[in-house]
XYZ file of N, CA and C in Angstrom:
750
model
N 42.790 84.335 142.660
C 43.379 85.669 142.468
C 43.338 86.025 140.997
N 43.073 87.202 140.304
C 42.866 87.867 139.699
C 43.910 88.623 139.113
N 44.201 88.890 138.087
C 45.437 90.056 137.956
C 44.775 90.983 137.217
N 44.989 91.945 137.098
C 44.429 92.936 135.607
C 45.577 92.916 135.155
N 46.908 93.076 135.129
C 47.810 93.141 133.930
C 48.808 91.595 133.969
N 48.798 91.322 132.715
C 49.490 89.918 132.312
C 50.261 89.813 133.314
N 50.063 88.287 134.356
C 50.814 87.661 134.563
C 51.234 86.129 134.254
N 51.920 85.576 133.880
C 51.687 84.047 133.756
C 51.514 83.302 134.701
N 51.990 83.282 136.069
C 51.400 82.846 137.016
C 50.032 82.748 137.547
N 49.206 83.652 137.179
C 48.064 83.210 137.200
C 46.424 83.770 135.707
N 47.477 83.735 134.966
C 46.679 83.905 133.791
C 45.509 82.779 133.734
N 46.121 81.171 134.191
C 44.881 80.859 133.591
C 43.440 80.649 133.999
N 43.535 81.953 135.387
C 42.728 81.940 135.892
C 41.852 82.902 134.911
N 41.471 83.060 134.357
C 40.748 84.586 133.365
C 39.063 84.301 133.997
N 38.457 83.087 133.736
C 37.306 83.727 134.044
C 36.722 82.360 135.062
N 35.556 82.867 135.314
C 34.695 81.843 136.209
C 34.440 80.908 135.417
N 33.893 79.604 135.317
C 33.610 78.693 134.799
C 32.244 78.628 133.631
N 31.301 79.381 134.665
C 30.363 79.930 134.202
C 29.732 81.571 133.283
N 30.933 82.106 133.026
C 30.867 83.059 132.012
C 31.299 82.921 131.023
N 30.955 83.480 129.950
C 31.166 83.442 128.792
C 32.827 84.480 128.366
N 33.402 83.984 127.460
C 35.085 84.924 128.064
C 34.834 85.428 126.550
N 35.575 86.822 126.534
C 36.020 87.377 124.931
C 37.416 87.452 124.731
N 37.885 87.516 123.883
C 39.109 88.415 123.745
C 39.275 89.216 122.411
N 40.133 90.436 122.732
C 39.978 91.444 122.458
C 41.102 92.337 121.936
N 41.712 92.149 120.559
C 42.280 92.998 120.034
C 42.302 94.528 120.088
N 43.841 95.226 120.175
C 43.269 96.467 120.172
C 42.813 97.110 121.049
N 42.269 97.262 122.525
C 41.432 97.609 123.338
C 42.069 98.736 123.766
N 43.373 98.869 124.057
C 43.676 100.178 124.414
C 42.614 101.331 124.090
N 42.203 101.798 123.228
C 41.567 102.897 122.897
C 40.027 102.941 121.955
N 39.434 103.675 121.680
C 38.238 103.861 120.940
C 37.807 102.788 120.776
N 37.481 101.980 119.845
C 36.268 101.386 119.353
C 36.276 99.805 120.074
N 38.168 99.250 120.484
C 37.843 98.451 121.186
C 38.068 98.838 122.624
N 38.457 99.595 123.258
C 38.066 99.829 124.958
C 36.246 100.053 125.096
N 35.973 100.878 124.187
C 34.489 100.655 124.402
C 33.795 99.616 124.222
N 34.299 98.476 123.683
C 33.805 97.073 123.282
C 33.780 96.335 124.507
N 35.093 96.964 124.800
C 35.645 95.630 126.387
C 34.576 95.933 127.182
N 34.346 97.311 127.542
C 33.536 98.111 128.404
C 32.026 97.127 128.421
N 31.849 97.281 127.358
C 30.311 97.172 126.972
C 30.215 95.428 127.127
N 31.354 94.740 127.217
C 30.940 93.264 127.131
C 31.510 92.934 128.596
N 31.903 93.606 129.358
C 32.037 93.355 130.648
C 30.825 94.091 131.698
N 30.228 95.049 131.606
C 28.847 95.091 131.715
C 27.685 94.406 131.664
N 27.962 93.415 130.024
C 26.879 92.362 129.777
C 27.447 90.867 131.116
N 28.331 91.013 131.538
C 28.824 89.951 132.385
C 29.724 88.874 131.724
N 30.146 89.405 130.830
C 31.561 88.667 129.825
C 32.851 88.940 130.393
N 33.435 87.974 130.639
C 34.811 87.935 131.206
C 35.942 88.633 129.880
N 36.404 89.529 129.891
C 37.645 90.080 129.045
C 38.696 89.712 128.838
N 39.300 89.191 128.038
C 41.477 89.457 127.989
C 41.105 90.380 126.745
N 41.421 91.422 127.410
C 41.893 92.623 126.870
C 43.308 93.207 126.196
N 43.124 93.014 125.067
C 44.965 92.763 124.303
C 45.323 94.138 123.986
N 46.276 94.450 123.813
C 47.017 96.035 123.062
C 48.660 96.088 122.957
N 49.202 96.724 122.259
C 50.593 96.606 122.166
C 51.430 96.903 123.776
N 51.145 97.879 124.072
C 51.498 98.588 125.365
C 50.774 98.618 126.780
N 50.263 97.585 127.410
C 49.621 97.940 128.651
C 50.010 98.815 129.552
N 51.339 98.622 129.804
C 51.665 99.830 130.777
C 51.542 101.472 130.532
N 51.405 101.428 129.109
C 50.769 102.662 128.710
C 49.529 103.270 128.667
N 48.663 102.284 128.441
C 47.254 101.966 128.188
C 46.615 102.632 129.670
N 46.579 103.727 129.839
C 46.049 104.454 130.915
C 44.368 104.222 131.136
N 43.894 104.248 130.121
C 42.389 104.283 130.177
C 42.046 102.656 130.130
N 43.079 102.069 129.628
C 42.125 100.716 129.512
C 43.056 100.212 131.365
N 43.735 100.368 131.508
C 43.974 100.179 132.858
C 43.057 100.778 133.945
N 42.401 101.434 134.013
C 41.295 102.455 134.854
C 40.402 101.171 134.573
N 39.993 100.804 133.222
C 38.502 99.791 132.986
C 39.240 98.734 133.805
N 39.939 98.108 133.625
C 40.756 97.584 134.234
C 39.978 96.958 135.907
N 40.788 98.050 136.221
C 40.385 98.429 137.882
C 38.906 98.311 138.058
N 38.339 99.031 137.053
C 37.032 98.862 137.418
C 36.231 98.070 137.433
N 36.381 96.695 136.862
C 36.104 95.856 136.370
C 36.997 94.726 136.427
N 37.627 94.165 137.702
C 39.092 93.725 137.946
C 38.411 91.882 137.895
N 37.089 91.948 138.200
C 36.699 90.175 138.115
C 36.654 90.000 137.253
N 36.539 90.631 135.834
C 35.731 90.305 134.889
C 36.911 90.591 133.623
N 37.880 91.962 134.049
C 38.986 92.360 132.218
C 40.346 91.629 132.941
N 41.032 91.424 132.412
C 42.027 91.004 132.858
C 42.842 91.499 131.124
N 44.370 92.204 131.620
C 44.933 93.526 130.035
C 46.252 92.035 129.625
N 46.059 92.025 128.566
C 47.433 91.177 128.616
C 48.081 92.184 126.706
N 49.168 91.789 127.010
C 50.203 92.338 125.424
C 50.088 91.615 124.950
N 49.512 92.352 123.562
C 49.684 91.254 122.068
C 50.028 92.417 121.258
N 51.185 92.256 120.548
C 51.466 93.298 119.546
C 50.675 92.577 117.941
N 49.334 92.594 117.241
C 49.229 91.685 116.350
C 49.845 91.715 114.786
N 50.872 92.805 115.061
C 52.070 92.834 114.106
C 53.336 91.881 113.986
N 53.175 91.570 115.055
C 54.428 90.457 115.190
C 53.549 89.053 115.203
N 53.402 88.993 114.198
C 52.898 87.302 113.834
C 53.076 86.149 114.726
N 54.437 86.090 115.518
C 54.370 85.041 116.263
C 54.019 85.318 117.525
N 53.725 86.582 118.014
C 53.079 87.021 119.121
C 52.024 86.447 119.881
N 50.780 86.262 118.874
C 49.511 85.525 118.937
C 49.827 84.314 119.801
N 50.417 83.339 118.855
C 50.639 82.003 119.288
C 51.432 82.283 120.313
N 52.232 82.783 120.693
C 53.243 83.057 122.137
C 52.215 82.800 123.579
N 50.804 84.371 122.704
C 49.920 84.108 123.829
C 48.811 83.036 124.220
N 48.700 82.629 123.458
C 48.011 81.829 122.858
C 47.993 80.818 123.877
N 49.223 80.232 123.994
C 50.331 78.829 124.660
C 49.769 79.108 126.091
N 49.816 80.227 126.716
C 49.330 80.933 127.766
C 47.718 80.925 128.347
N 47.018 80.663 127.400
C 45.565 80.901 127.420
C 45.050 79.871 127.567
N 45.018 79.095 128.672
C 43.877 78.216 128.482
C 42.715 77.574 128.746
N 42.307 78.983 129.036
C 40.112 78.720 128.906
C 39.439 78.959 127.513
N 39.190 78.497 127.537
C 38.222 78.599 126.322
C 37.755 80.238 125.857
N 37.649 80.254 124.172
C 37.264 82.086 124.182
C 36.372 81.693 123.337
N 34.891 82.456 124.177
C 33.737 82.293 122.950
C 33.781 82.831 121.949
N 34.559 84.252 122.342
C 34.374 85.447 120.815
C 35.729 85.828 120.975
N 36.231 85.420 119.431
C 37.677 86.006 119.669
C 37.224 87.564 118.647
N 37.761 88.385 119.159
C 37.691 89.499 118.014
C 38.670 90.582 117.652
N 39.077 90.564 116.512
C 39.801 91.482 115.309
C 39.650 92.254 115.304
N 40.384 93.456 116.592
C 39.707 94.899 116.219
C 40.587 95.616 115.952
N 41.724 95.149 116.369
C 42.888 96.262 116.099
C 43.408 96.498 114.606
N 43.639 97.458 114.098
C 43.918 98.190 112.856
C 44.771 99.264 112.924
N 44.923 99.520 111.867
C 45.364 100.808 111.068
C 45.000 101.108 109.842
N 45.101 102.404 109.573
C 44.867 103.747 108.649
C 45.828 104.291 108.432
N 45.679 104.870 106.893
C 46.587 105.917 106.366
C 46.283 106.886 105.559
N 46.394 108.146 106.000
C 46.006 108.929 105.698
C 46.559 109.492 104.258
N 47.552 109.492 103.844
C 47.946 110.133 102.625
C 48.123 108.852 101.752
N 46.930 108.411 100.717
C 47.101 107.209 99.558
C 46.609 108.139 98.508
N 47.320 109.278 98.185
C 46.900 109.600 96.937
C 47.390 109.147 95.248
N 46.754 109.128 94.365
C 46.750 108.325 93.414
C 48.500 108.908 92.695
N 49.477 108.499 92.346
C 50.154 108.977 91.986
C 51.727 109.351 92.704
N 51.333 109.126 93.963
C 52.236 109.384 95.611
C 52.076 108.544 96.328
N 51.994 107.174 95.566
C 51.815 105.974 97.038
C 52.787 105.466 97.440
N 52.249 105.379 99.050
C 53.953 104.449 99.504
C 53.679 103.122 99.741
N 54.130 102.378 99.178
C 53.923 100.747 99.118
C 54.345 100.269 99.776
N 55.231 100.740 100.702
C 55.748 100.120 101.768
C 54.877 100.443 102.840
N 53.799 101.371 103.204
C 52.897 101.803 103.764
C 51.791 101.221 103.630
N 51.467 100.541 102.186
C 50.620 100.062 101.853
C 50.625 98.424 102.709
N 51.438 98.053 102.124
C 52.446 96.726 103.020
C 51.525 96.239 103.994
N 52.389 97.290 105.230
C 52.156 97.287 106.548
C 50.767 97.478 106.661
N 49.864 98.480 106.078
C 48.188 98.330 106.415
C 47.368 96.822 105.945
N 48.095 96.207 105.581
C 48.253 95.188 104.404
C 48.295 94.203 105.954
N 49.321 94.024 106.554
C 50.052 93.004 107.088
C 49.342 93.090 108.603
N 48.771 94.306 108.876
C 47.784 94.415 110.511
C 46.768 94.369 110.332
N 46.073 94.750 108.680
C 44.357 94.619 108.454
C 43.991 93.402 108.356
N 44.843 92.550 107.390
C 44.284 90.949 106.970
C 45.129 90.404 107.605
N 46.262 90.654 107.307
C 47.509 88.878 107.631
C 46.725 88.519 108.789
N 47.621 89.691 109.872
C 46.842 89.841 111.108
C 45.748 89.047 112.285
N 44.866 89.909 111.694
C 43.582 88.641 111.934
C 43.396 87.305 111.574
N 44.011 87.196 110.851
C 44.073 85.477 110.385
C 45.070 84.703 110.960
N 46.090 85.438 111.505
C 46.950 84.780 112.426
C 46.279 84.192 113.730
N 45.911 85.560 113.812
C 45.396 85.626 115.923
C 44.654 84.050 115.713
N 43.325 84.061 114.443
C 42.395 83.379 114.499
C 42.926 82.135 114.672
N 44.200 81.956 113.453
C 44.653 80.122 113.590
C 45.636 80.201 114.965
N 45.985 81.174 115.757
C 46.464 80.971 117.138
C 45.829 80.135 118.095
N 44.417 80.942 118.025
C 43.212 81.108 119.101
C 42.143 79.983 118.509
N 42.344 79.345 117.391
C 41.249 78.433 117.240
C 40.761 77.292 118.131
N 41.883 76.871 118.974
C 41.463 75.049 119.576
C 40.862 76.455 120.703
N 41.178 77.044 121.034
C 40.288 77.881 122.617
C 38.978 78.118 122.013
N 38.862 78.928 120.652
C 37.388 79.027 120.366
C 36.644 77.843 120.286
N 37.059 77.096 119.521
C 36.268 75.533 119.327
C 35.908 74.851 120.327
N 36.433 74.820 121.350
C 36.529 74.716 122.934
C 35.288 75.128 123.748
N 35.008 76.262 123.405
C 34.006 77.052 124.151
C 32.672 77.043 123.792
N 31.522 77.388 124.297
C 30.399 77.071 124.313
C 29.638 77.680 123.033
N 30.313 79.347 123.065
C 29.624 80.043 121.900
C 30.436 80.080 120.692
N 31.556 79.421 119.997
C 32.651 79.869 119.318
C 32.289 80.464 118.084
N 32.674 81.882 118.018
C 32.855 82.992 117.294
C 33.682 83.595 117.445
N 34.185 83.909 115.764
C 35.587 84.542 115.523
C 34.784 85.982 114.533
N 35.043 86.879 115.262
C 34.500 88.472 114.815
C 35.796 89.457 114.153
N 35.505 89.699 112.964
C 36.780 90.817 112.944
C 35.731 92.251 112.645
N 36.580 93.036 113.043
C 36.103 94.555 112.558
C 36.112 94.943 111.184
N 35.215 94.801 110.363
C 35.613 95.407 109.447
C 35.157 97.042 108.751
N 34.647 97.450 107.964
C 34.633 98.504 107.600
C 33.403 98.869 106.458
N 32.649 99.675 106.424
C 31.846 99.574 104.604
C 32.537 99.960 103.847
N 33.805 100.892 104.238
C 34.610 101.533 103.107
C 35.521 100.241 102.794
N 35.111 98.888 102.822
C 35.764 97.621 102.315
C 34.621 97.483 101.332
N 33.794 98.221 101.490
C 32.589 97.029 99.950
C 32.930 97.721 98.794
N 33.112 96.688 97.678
C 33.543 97.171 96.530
C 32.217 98.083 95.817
N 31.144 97.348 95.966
C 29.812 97.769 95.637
C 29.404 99.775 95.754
N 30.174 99.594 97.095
C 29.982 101.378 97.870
C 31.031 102.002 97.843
N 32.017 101.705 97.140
C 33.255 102.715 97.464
C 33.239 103.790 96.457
N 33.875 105.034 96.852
C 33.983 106.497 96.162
C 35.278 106.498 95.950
N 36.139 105.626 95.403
C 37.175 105.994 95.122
C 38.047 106.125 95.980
N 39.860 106.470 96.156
C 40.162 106.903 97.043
C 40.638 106.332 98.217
N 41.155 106.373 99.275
C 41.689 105.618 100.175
C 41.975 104.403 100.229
N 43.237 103.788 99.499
C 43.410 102.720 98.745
C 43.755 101.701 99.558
N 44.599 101.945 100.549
C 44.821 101.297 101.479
C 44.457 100.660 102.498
N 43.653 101.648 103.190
C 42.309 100.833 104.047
C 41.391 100.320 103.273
N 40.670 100.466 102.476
C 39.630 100.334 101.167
C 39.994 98.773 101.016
N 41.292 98.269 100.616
C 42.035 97.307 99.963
C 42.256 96.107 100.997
N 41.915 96.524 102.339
C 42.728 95.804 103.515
C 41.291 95.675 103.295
N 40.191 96.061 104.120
C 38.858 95.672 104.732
C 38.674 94.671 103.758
N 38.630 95.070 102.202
C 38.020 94.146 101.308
C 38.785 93.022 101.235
N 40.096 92.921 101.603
C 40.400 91.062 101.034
C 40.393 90.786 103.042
N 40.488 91.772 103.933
C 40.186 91.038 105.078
C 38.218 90.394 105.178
N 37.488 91.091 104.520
C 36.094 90.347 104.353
C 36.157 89.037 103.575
N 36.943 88.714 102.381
C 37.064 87.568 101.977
C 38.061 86.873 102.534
N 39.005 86.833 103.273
C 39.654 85.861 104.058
C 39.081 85.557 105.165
N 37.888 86.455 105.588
C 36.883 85.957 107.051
C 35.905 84.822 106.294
N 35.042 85.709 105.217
C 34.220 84.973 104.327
C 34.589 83.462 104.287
N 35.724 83.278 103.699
C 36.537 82.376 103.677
C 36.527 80.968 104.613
N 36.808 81.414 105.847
C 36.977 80.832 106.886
C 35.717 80.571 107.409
N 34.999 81.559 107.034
C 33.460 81.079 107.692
C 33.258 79.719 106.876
N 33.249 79.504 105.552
C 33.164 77.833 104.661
C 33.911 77.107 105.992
N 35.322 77.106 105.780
C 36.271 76.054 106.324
C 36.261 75.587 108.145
N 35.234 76.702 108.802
C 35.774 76.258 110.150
C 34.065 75.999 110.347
N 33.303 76.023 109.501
C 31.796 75.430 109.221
C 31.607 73.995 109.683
N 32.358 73.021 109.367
C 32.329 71.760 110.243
C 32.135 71.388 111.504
N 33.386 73.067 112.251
C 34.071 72.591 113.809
C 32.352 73.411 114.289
N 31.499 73.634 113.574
C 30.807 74.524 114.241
C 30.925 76.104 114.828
N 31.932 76.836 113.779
C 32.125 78.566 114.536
C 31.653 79.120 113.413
N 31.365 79.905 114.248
C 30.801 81.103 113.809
C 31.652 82.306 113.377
N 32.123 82.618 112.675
C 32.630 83.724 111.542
C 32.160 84.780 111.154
N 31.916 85.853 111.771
C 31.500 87.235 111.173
C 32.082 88.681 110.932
N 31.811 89.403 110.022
C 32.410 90.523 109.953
C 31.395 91.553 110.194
N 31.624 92.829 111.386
C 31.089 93.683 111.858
C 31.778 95.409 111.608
N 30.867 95.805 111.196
C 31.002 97.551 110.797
C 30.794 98.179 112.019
N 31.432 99.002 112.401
C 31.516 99.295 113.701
C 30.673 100.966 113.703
N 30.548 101.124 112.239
C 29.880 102.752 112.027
C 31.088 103.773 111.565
N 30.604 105.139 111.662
C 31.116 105.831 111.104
C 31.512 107.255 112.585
N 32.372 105.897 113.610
C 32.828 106.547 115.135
C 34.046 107.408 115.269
N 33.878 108.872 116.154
C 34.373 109.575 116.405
C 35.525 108.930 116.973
N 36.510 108.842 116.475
C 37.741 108.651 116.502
C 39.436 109.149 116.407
N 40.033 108.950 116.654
C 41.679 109.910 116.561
C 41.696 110.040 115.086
N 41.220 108.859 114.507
C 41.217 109.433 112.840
C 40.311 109.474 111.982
N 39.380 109.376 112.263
C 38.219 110.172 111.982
C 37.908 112.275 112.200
N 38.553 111.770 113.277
C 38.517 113.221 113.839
C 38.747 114.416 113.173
N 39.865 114.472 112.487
C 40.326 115.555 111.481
C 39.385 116.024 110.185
N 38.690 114.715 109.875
C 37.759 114.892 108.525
C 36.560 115.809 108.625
N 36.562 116.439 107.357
C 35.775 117.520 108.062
C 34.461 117.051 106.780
N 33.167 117.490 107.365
C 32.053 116.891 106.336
C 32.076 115.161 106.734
N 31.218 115.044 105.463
C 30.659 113.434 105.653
C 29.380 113.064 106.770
N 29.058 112.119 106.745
C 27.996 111.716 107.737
C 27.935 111.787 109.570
N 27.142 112.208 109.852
C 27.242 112.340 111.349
C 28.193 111.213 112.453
N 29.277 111.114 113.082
C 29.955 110.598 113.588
C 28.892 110.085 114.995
N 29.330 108.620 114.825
C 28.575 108.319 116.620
C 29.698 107.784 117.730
N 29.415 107.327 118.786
C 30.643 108.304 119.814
C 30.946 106.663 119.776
N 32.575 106.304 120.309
C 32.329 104.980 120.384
C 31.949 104.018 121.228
N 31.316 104.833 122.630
C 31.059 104.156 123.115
C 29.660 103.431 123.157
N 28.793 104.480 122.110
C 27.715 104.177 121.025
C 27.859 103.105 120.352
N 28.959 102.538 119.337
C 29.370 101.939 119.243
C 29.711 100.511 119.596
N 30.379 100.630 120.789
C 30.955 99.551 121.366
C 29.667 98.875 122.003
N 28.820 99.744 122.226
C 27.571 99.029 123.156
C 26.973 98.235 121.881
N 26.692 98.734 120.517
C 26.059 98.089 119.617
C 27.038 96.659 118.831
N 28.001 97.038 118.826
C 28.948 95.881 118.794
C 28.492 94.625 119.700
N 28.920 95.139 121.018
C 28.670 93.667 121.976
C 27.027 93.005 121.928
N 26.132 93.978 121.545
C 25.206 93.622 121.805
C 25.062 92.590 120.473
N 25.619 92.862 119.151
C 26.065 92.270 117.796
C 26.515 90.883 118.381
N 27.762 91.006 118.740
C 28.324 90.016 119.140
C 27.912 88.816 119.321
N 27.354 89.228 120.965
C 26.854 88.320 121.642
C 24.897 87.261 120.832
N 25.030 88.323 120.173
C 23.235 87.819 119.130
C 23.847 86.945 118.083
N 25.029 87.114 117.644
C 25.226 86.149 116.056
C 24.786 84.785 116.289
N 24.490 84.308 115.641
C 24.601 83.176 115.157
C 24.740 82.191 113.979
N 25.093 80.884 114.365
C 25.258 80.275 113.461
C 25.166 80.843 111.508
N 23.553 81.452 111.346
C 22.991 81.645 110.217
C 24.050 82.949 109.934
N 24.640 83.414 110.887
C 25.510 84.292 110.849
C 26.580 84.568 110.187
N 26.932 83.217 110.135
C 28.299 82.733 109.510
C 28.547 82.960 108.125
N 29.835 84.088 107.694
C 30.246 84.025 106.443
C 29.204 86.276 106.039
N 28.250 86.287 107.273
C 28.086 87.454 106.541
C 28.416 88.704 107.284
N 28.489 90.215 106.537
C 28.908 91.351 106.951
C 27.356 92.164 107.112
N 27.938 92.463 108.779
C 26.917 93.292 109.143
C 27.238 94.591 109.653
N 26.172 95.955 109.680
C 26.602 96.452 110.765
C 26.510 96.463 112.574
N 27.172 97.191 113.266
C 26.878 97.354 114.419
C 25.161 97.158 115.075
N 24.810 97.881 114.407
C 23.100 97.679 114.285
C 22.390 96.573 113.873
N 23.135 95.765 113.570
C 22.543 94.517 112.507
C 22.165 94.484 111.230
N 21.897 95.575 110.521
C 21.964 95.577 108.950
C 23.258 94.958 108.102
N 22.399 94.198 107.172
C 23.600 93.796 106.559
C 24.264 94.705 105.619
N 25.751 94.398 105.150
C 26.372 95.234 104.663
C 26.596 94.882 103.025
N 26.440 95.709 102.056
C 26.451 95.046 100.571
C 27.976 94.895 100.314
N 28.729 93.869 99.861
C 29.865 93.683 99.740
C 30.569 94.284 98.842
């Protein structure tokens, strides 16, 4: 038996023996519901994470639609001990754990910053992901393909930035060197470590900006992601790419 929304009674059923499993920060909406989408298509078993499932209308529909393969469980990855809570819960192996969930802030102007705003983009962009990862490590190491993916951003390369948006800007870039990072140290157990640009996708906050480069949809996106994903390898480890596979200048 199967559940689509978290149960512990039979969570640790998540996937067949013979598929490859992800899990999935974030999925409720844009860039990771289209991810889940796109890697449950390829025949990847899902745990599909988000603060709110019972809210999560659309990722509950994928859900349904896809009931052998996603299975939705709650992870708030703001609450640090959350991870490991679920973690304790999980135990099949996850080939690709991935870092997608985030936040943005829109008003970091030079002169009017809120640092306590800053903080918090601070504490869901990097801490964050580095939690889930040392949660979820003995499951990745475990598994056949182990890769740990976070989302990151180009508006993290110091090389390309225009100034400006200090906060996200500031998060992507020390979340690329705390992945960077980890790609050295978990180099022994054999994982794979990468950071992926997901593009420049039509999004709730994206949306408002007016100008800039042509927006691609995310489910454009999410298809080029999984297809990312699932290709890394090893030689992979430690670098930033995009969705497309170009690498990204740091």
């Amino acid at each position: 038996m199967r559940c689509i929304v978290y149960d512990a009674r039979c969570f640790p059923a998540i996937r067949e023996e013979d598929l490859p499993h992800a899990l999935v920060t974030g999925a409720a909406r844009g860039i990771g519901l289209a991810l889940t989408e796109a890697l449950a298509e390829r025949g990847w078993a899902v745990t599909a994470t988000c603060r709110a499932p019972d809210e999560a209308a659309a990722l509950q529909a994928l859900g349904a639609a896809h009931s052998e393969l996603i299975q939705i469980a709650p992870l708030d990855v703001a609450d640090l001990e959350a991870a490991e809570r679920l973690a304790a819960r999980i135990e099949a192996p996850i080939d690709a754990l991935v870092n997608n969930a985030g936040i943005a802030w829109r008003d970091t102007r030079f002169g009017a910053l809120d640092y306590e705003a800053w903080r918090r983009v601070m504490e869901v962009n990097l801490m964050a992901p580095m939690r889930v990862a040392e949660a979820f490590i003995e499951q990745v190491a475990a598994s056949e393909h182990r890769k740990i993916v976070s989302i990151s951003s180009s508006l993290g390369s110091i090389a390309a930035t225009t100034g400006g948006n200090y906060f996200y800007r500031t998060s992507k870039a020390a979340l690329n060197m705390a992945m960077r990072s980890l790609a050295k140290d978990l180099a022994p157990r054999g994982v794979t470590v990468a950071l992926l640009s997901p593009g420049y996708v039509d999004t709730d906050f994206t949306r408002p900006v007016v100008g800039g480069p042509p927006k691609i949809s995310a489910r454009d996106s999410g298809q080029g992601l999984a297809d990312a994903i699932i290709g890394l390898t090893t030689e992979d480890s430690g670098r930033f790419k995009r969705f497309n596979g170009q690498l990204v200048d740091w």
